[in-house]
Amino acid sequence: MKSPRRVRWVEWALLAAALAIPPINWFWMRMDPAGAHDFVGPLRQVLIYAVLALGLNIVTGFTGLLHLGMAAFMAVGAYAYGILTCEIYPFQLSFWPALGASALIGTVAGLLLGAPTMALRGDYLAIVTLGFGEIVQDVLKNLDDITQGTQGINPLPGPVVPGYAFNSQNAMPWYYLYLGILVLVVVGCRNLEWSRPGRAWLAIRVDELAARCMGIPVVRQKMLAFAAGAALAAIAGAMMASMLTSTGEPANYDFQVSILALCIVIVGGMGSITGVLVGAVAMIGFANVLLPMLAGQLQARGLVSQANVFGNPNNWKYLIFGLVLVLMMRFRPQGLLPRAGAARAAGKSP
């Protein structure tokens, strides 16, 4: 079975827009150096969160398991990348081997979490995954001999590509590299969706008992979904750490990151790969590009200041996200771009 033509056109349109953004931004910066706003740098986080949300989409969107601990696997990937690349450790791998190893370590972490929790469903599973996320933060803080505690692991090297400088002053190479990684992840998720495990996940989401009666190994398929989702979350964490040249402190991978990934999946459309991409562009692009641009314009005109907590648009983010979720659940619970058949089952919860 193939994805609908409309979905494919949306994906190609998103890719074309993503490729066109850096030249447009460069031209804008050249035409108006004083007033132009560089949005290529902030858009890198759109790509990272899209990878994270695609991992959650496998667990929650495809399989129907409510997971509130994806930030923990992102932290596992970030710290694995830091330990494997930083000069204070003996490994000192380059970007690509470290990225692959981080994904493998994230897969193992997903299996370790999935093994004892497969008998749980719904709210009980959500509570366990939420607790796992908090435990990972505490472990990373307390193992300061290995993880450097609240300081995080730094400095971390960037990728090495001949002819391109990956540093904090030049966002464009990072943008195109991460766009390429996202394209590979989307292709992998698309193939996985229509593979035998993917069809088994969708059957489990619709009716777990019926799937079990049809001979689908439910526990094994759930474990596979956990592992695949954790691997993508670990890749997102490694991408974030490489871009920031630091893992950051463990508190950077808190419950809010998991909720933000869940919001992206819900707004875009649970189970829809294209919907997740649209959700990431809408939510992270709004928070990291549009709100800072609005705040900058208002501050330039003297209408708001950093000291004005309520008047600064940068502080409206979570309020607006909450309102968007309420409106989505009320008027379009299936999301902006639901997968085929999801509109008829919009009333079902995972």
One Martini backbone bead per residue (centre of mass of N, CA, C, O) as a GRO file, in nm:
protein
  350
    1MET     BB    1   0.097   0.035   0.021
    2LYS     BB    2   0.038   0.371  -0.043
    3SER     BB    3   0.063   0.681  -0.022
    4PRO     BB    4  -0.090   0.950  -0.073
    5ARG     BB    5  -0.057   1.198  -0.299
    6ARG     BB    6  -0.093   1.437  -0.107
    7VAL     BB    7   0.135   1.360   0.086
    8ARG     BB    8   0.368   1.369  -0.118
    9TRP     BB    9   0.335   1.668  -0.190
   10VAL     BB   10   0.392   1.777   0.092
   11GLU     BB   11   0.677   1.663   0.119
   12TRP     BB   12   0.796   1.808  -0.132
   13ALA     BB   13   0.727   2.094  -0.034
   14LEU     BB   14   0.897   2.087   0.224
   15LEU     BB   15   1.168   2.033   0.085
   16ALA     BB   16   1.171   2.282  -0.098
   17ALA     BB   17   1.154   2.489   0.132
   18ALA     BB   18   1.409   2.397   0.285
   19LEU     BB   19   1.607   2.457   0.043
   20ALA     BB   20   1.517   2.773   0.009
   21ILE     BB   21   1.576   2.923   0.274
   22PRO     BB   22   1.881   2.999   0.277
   23PRO     BB   23   1.888   3.184   0.022
   24ILE     BB   24   1.673   3.378   0.123
   25ASN     BB   25   1.820   3.463   0.382
   26TRP     BB   26   2.076   3.569   0.247
   27PHE     BB   27   1.937   3.788   0.078
   28TRP     BB   28   1.807   3.937   0.316
   29MET     BB   29   2.073   4.005   0.466
   30ARG     BB   30   2.195   4.172   0.229
   31MET     BB   31   1.959   4.389   0.201
   32ASP     BB   32   1.910   4.380   0.548
   33PRO     BB   33   2.130   4.381   0.798
   34ALA     BB   34   1.973   4.529   1.034
   35GLY     BB   35   1.661   4.393   1.007
   36ALA     BB   36   1.737   4.116   0.977
   37HIS     BB   37   1.656   3.762   1.034
   38ASP     BB   38   1.804   3.477   1.146
   39PHE     BB   39   1.646   3.146   1.060
   40VAL     BB   40   1.843   2.904   1.025
   41GLY     BB   41   1.935   2.839   1.309
   42PRO     BB   42   1.652   2.780   1.445
   43LEU     BB   43   1.572   2.552   1.227
   44ARG     BB   44   1.743   2.320   1.341
   45GLN     BB   45   1.536   2.243   1.565
   46VAL     BB   46   1.321   2.140   1.379
   47LEU     BB   47   1.482   1.892   1.281
   48ILE     BB   48   1.531   1.762   1.556
   49TYR     BB   49   1.228   1.743   1.649
   50ALA     BB   50   1.139   1.569   1.413
   51VAL     BB   51   1.302   1.320   1.491
   52LEU     BB   52   1.180   1.286   1.772
   53ALA     BB   53   0.877   1.268   1.679
   54LEU     BB   54   0.915   1.017   1.498
   55GLY     BB   55   0.979   0.832   1.733
   56LEU     BB   56   0.708   0.876   1.883
   57ASN     BB   57   0.524   0.787   1.645
   58ILE     BB   58   0.589   0.488   1.667
   59VAL     BB   59   0.473   0.447   1.956
   60THR     BB   60   0.201   0.626   1.945
   61GLY     BB   61   0.097   0.631   1.646
   62PHE     BB   62   0.129   0.325   1.562
   63THR     BB   63   0.091   0.158   1.855
   64GLY     BB   64  -0.053   0.320   2.110
   65LEU     BB   65   0.174   0.434   2.312
   66LEU     BB   66   0.205   0.615   2.599
   67HIS     BB   67   0.479   0.849   2.588
   68LEU     BB   68   0.682   1.044   2.852
   69GLY     BB   69   1.024   0.967   2.785
   70MET     BB   70   1.194   1.081   2.532
   71ALA     BB   71   1.407   1.265   2.670
   72ALA     BB   72   1.581   1.036   2.782
   73PHE     BB   73   1.686   0.934   2.502
   74MET     BB   74   1.808   1.200   2.424
   75ALA     BB   75   2.014   1.199   2.656
   76VAL     BB   76   2.155   0.938   2.583
   77GLY     BB   77   2.256   1.036   2.306
   78ALA     BB   78   2.413   1.286   2.400
   79TYR     BB   79   2.606   1.141   2.605
   80ALA     BB   80   2.717   0.935   2.413
   81TYR     BB   81   2.840   1.139   2.220
   82GLY     BB   82   3.021   1.281   2.426
   83ILE     BB   83   3.193   1.033   2.516
   84LEU     BB   84   3.285   0.953   2.211
   85THR     BB   85   3.419   1.264   2.139
   86CYS     BB   86   3.555   1.368   2.370
   87GLU     BB   87   3.884   1.441   2.484
   88ILE     BB   88   3.842   1.322   2.792
   89TYR     BB   89   3.812   1.064   2.630
   90PRO     BB   90   3.928   0.762   2.469
   91PHE     BB   91   3.771   0.756   2.191
   92GLN     BB   92   3.726   0.985   1.970
   93LEU     BB   93   3.507   1.011   1.766
   94SER     BB   94   3.337   1.071   1.504
   95PHE     BB   95   3.035   1.162   1.401
   96TRP     BB   96   2.916   0.904   1.259
   97PRO     BB   97   2.994   0.681   1.461
   98ALA     BB   98   2.860   0.825   1.705
   99LEU     BB   99   2.575   0.830   1.593
  100GLY     BB  100   2.540   0.524   1.563
  101ALA     BB  101   2.607   0.453   1.861
  102SER     BB  102   2.377   0.618   1.986
  103ALA     BB  103   2.149   0.458   1.856
  104LEU     BB  104   2.227   0.186   1.985
  105ILE     BB  105   2.204   0.277   2.279
  106GLY     BB  106   1.908   0.363   2.257
  107THR     BB  107   1.800   0.083   2.189
  108VAL     BB  108   1.882  -0.051   2.453
  109ALA     BB  109   1.720   0.140   2.636
  110GLY     BB  110   1.444   0.066   2.514
  111LEU     BB  111   1.455  -0.235   2.594
  112LEU     BB  112   1.489  -0.192   2.902
  113LEU     BB  113   1.212  -0.047   2.929
  114GLY     BB  114   1.018  -0.248   2.774
  115ALA     BB  115   1.038  -0.524   2.918
  116PRO     BB  116   0.880  -0.437   3.207
  117THR     BB  117   0.617  -0.270   3.039
  118MET     BB  118   0.427  -0.447   2.841
  119ALA     BB  119   0.176  -0.489   3.048
  120LEU     BB  120   0.123  -0.199   3.006
  121ARG     BB  121  -0.128   0.069   2.996
  122GLY     BB  122  -0.169   0.374   2.932
  123ASP     BB  123  -0.132   0.544   3.219
  124TYR     BB  124   0.078   0.347   3.335
  125LEU     BB  125   0.288   0.381   3.112
  126ALA     BB  126   0.317   0.687   3.136
  127ILE     BB  127   0.426   0.689   3.428
  128VAL     BB  128   0.678   0.517   3.381
  129THR     BB  129   0.809   0.698   3.161
  130LEU     BB  130   0.820   0.947   3.336
  131GLY     BB  131   1.003   0.824   3.556
  132PHE     BB  132   1.240   0.758   3.370
  133GLY     BB  133   1.312   1.049   3.300
  134GLU     BB  134   1.386   1.132   3.594
  135ILE     BB  135   1.605   0.920   3.646
  136VAL     BB  136   1.803   1.004   3.426
  137GLN     BB  137   1.863   1.282   3.537
  138ASP     BB  138   1.978   1.188   3.813
  139VAL     BB  139   2.205   1.012   3.703
  140LEU     BB  140   2.354   1.237   3.543
  141LYS     BB  141   2.411   1.412   3.794
  142ASN     BB  142   2.560   1.187   3.986
  143LEU     BB  143   2.767   1.104   3.741
  144ASP     BB  144   3.013   1.324   3.741
  145ASP     BB  145   3.266   1.152   3.655
  146ILE     BB  146   3.126   1.113   3.360
  147THR     BB  147   2.904   1.370   3.304
  148GLN     BB  148   2.974   1.645   3.470
  149GLY     BB  149   2.699   1.698   3.547
  150THR     BB  150   2.577   2.023   3.519
  151GLN     BB  151   2.793   2.097   3.288
  152GLY     BB  152   2.864   1.887   3.108
  153ILE     BB  153   2.981   1.793   2.792
  154ASN     BB  154   3.296   1.957   2.710
  155PRO     BB  155   3.392   1.982   2.410
  156LEU     BB  156   3.241   1.928   2.091
  157PRO     BB  157   3.264   1.798   1.793
  158GLY     BB  158   3.220   1.829   1.468
  159PRO     BB  159   3.181   1.784   1.164
  160VAL     BB  160   3.360   1.646   0.872
  161VAL     BB  161   3.367   1.852   0.575
  162PRO     BB  162   3.480   1.923   0.287
  163GLY     BB  163   3.445   2.282   0.261
  164TYR     BB  164   3.325   2.286   0.563
  165ALA     BB  165   3.213   2.486   0.843
  166PHE     BB  166   3.158   2.372   1.177
  167ASN     BB  167   3.000   2.635   1.346
  168SER     BB  168   2.851   2.896   1.526
  169GLN     BB  169   2.876   3.109   1.270
  170ASN     BB  170   2.763   2.859   1.078
  171ALA     BB  171   2.445   2.727   0.996
  172MET     BB  172   2.420   2.597   0.709
  173PRO     BB  173   2.565   2.320   0.730
  174TRP     BB  174   2.386   2.214   0.951
  175TYR     BB  175   2.120   2.230   0.805
  176TYR     BB  176   2.184   2.036   0.567
  177LEU     BB  177   2.268   1.793   0.734
  178TYR     BB  178   1.997   1.767   0.898
  179LEU     BB  179   1.820   1.739   0.652
  180GLY     BB  180   1.944   1.475   0.553
  181ILE     BB  181   1.878   1.310   0.805
  182LEU     BB  182   1.571   1.351   0.792
  183VAL     BB  183   1.527   1.217   0.520
  184LEU     BB  184   1.628   0.939   0.608
  185VAL     BB  185   1.420   0.902   0.835
  186VAL     BB  186   1.167   0.921   0.659
  187VAL     BB  187   1.231   0.685   0.475
  188GLY     BB  188   1.246   0.477   0.702
  189CYS     BB  189   0.956   0.522   0.815
  190ARG     BB  190   0.805   0.460   0.553
  191ASN     BB  191   0.907   0.167   0.525
  192LEU     BB  192   0.817   0.076   0.811
  193GLU     BB  193   0.511   0.124   0.789
  194TRP     BB  194   0.493  -0.107   0.533
  195SER     BB  195   0.582  -0.321   0.699
  196ARG     BB  196   0.539  -0.576   0.906
  197PRO     BB  197   0.575  -0.418   1.172
  198GLY     BB  198   0.396  -0.177   1.095
  199ARG     BB  199   0.130  -0.339   1.064
  200ALA     BB  200   0.137  -0.449   1.351
  201TRP     BB  201   0.117  -0.181   1.499
  202LEU     BB  202  -0.156  -0.093   1.380
  203ALA     BB  203  -0.312  -0.337   1.491
  204ILE     BB  204  -0.255  -0.281   1.791
  205ARG     BB  205  -0.392  -0.006   1.803
  206VAL     BB  206  -0.679  -0.092   1.725
  207ASP     BB  207  -0.644  -0.420   1.833
  208GLU     BB  208  -0.484  -0.620   2.044
  209LEU     BB  209  -0.655  -0.878   2.060
  210ALA     BB  210  -0.683  -0.925   1.755
  211ALA     BB  211  -0.380  -0.938   1.699
  212ARG     BB  212  -0.329  -1.187   1.877
  213CYS     BB  213  -0.531  -1.377   1.724
  214MET     BB  214  -0.358  -1.340   1.445
  215GLY     BB  215  -0.040  -1.389   1.554
  216ILE     BB  216   0.075  -1.145   1.686
  217PRO     BB  217   0.366  -1.044   1.853
  218VAL     BB  218   0.311  -0.810   2.072
  219VAL     BB  219   0.558  -0.782   2.256
  220ARG     BB  220   0.775  -0.773   2.035
  221GLN     BB  221   0.656  -0.525   1.881
  222LYS     BB  222   0.675  -0.327   2.115
  223MET     BB  223   0.978  -0.348   2.152
  224LEU     BB  224   1.047  -0.248   1.868
  225ALA     BB  225   0.917   0.030   1.900
  226PHE     BB  226   1.088   0.127   2.134
  227ALA     BB  227   1.362   0.100   1.991
  228ALA     BB  228   1.309   0.286   1.748
  229GLY     BB  229   1.231   0.541   1.906
  230ALA     BB  230   1.496   0.559   2.073
  231ALA     BB  231   1.692   0.590   1.836
  232LEU     BB  232   1.581   0.862   1.732
  233ALA     BB  233   1.617   1.018   1.996
  234ALA     BB  234   1.926   0.978   2.007
  235ILE     BB  235   1.987   1.125   1.747
  236ALA     BB  236   1.873   1.396   1.839
  237GLY     BB  237   2.071   1.429   2.076
  238ALA     BB  238   2.331   1.424   1.908
  239MET     BB  239   2.262   1.668   1.734
  240MET     BB  240   2.240   1.872   1.964
  241ALA     BB  241   2.525   1.837   2.085
  242SER     BB  242   2.684   1.908   1.830
  243MET     BB  243   2.569   2.194   1.785
  244LEU     BB  244   2.644   2.295   2.096
  245THR     BB  245   2.914   2.149   2.201
  246SER     BB  246   2.703   2.014   2.412
  247THR     BB  247   2.496   1.854   2.639
  248GLY     BB  248   2.444   1.981   2.881
  249GLU     BB  249   2.225   1.968   3.113
  250PRO     BB  250   1.995   1.742   3.230
  251ALA     BB  251   1.753   1.957   3.241
  252ASN     BB  252   1.719   1.976   2.922
  253TYR     BB  253   1.573   1.669   2.961
  254ASP     BB  254   1.272   1.711   3.022
  255PHE     BB  255   0.931   1.698   3.027
  256GLN     BB  256   0.891   1.924   2.812
  257VAL     BB  257   1.013   1.770   2.575
  258SER     BB  258   0.807   1.540   2.567
  259ILE     BB  259   0.557   1.720   2.533
  260LEU     BB  260   0.643   1.856   2.271
  261ALA     BB  261   0.651   1.598   2.104
  262LEU     BB  262   0.353   1.526   2.152
  263CYS     BB  263   0.234   1.783   2.027
  264ILE     BB  264   0.338   1.737   1.743
  265VAL     BB  265   0.183   1.473   1.694
  266ILE     BB  266  -0.103   1.579   1.749
  267VAL     BB  267  -0.113   1.819   1.553
  268GLY     BB  268  -0.029   1.663   1.293
  269GLY     BB  269  -0.077   1.341   1.340
  270MET     BB  270  -0.135   1.039   1.435
  271GLY     BB  271   0.069   0.833   1.227
  272SER     BB  272   0.186   1.085   1.065
  273ILE     BB  273   0.459   1.182   0.904
  274THR     BB  274   0.373   1.446   0.772
  275GLY     BB  275   0.238   1.563   1.025
  276VAL     BB  276   0.495   1.582   1.196
  277LEU     BB  277   0.639   1.784   1.015
  278VAL     BB  278   0.425   2.004   1.037
  279GLY     BB  279   0.429   2.024   1.348
  280ALA     BB  280   0.726   2.112   1.372
  281VAL     BB  281   0.705   2.367   1.205
  282ALA     BB  282   0.477   2.504   1.365
  283MET     BB  283   0.594   2.492   1.664
  284ILE     BB  284   0.904   2.548   1.642
  285GLY     BB  285   0.887   2.782   1.444
  286PHE     BB  286   0.716   2.961   1.626
  287ALA     BB  287   0.910   2.962   1.880
  288ASN     BB  288   1.205   3.021   1.715
  289VAL     BB  289   1.098   3.253   1.503
  290LEU     BB  290   0.837   3.426   1.535
  291LEU     BB  291   0.858   3.524   1.830
  292PRO     BB  292   1.141   3.660   1.812
  293MET     BB  293   1.060   3.854   1.587
  294LEU     BB  294   0.834   3.994   1.742
  295ALA     BB  295   1.007   4.084   1.983
  296GLY     BB  296   1.209   4.254   1.820
  297GLN     BB  297   1.005   4.456   1.702
  298LEU     BB  298   0.890   4.558   1.975
  299GLN     BB  299   1.163   4.652   2.095
  300ALA     BB  300   1.241   4.853   1.867
  301ARG     BB  301   0.961   5.023   1.944
  302GLY     BB  302   0.921   5.017   2.270
  303LEU     BB  303   0.681   4.812   2.371
  304VAL     BB  304   0.901   4.618   2.493
  305SER     BB  305   1.069   4.416   2.745
  306GLN     BB  306   1.255   4.193   2.922
  307ALA     BB  307   1.119   4.276   3.202
  308ASN     BB  308   0.851   4.205   3.058
  309VAL     BB  309   0.699   3.917   3.100
  310PHE     BB  310   0.407   3.952   2.964
  311GLY     BB  311   0.501   4.128   2.700
  312ASN     BB  312   0.678   3.897   2.607
  313PRO     BB  313   0.647   3.672   2.350
  314ASN     BB  314   0.846   3.444   2.456
  315ASN     BB  315   0.630   3.384   2.709
  316TRP     BB  316   0.378   3.253   2.526
  317LYS     BB  317   0.425   2.965   2.433
  318TYR     BB  318   0.265   2.771   2.635
  319LEU     BB  319  -0.004   2.910   2.610
  320ILE     BB  320  -0.041   2.861   2.306
  321PHE     BB  321  -0.010   2.555   2.310
  322GLY     BB  322  -0.255   2.501   2.490
  323LEU     BB  323  -0.467   2.628   2.304
  324VAL     BB  324  -0.412   2.451   2.059
  325LEU     BB  325  -0.483   2.180   2.191
  326VAL     BB  326  -0.774   2.246   2.263
  327LEU     BB  327  -0.866   2.307   1.971
  328MET     BB  328  -0.787   2.036   1.848
  329MET     BB  329  -0.966   1.854   2.034
  330ARG     BB  330  -1.233   2.000   1.945
  331PHE     BB  331  -1.202   2.030   1.603
  332ARG     BB  332  -0.914   1.834   1.544
  333PRO     BB  333  -0.818   1.534   1.664
  334GLN     BB  334  -0.653   1.414   1.402
  335GLY     BB  335  -0.524   1.660   1.284
  336LEU     BB  336  -0.386   1.812   1.014
  337LEU     BB  337  -0.238   1.521   0.897
  338PRO     BB  338  -0.378   1.248   0.868
  339ARG     BB  339  -0.399   0.940   0.831
  340ALA     BB  340  -0.541   0.702   0.674
  341GLY     BB  341  -0.851   0.675   0.857
  342ALA     BB  342  -0.834   0.870   1.112
  343ALA     BB  343  -1.095   1.038   1.090
  344ARG     BB  344  -1.288   0.794   1.167
  345ALA     BB  345  -1.092   0.760   1.450
  346ALA     BB  346  -1.072   1.027   1.632
  347GLY     BB  347  -1.198   0.918   1.911
  348LYS     BB  348  -0.947   0.763   1.952
  349SER     BB  349  -0.721   0.645   2.186
  350PRO     BB  350  -0.405   0.515   2.272
   0.00000   0.00000   0.00000
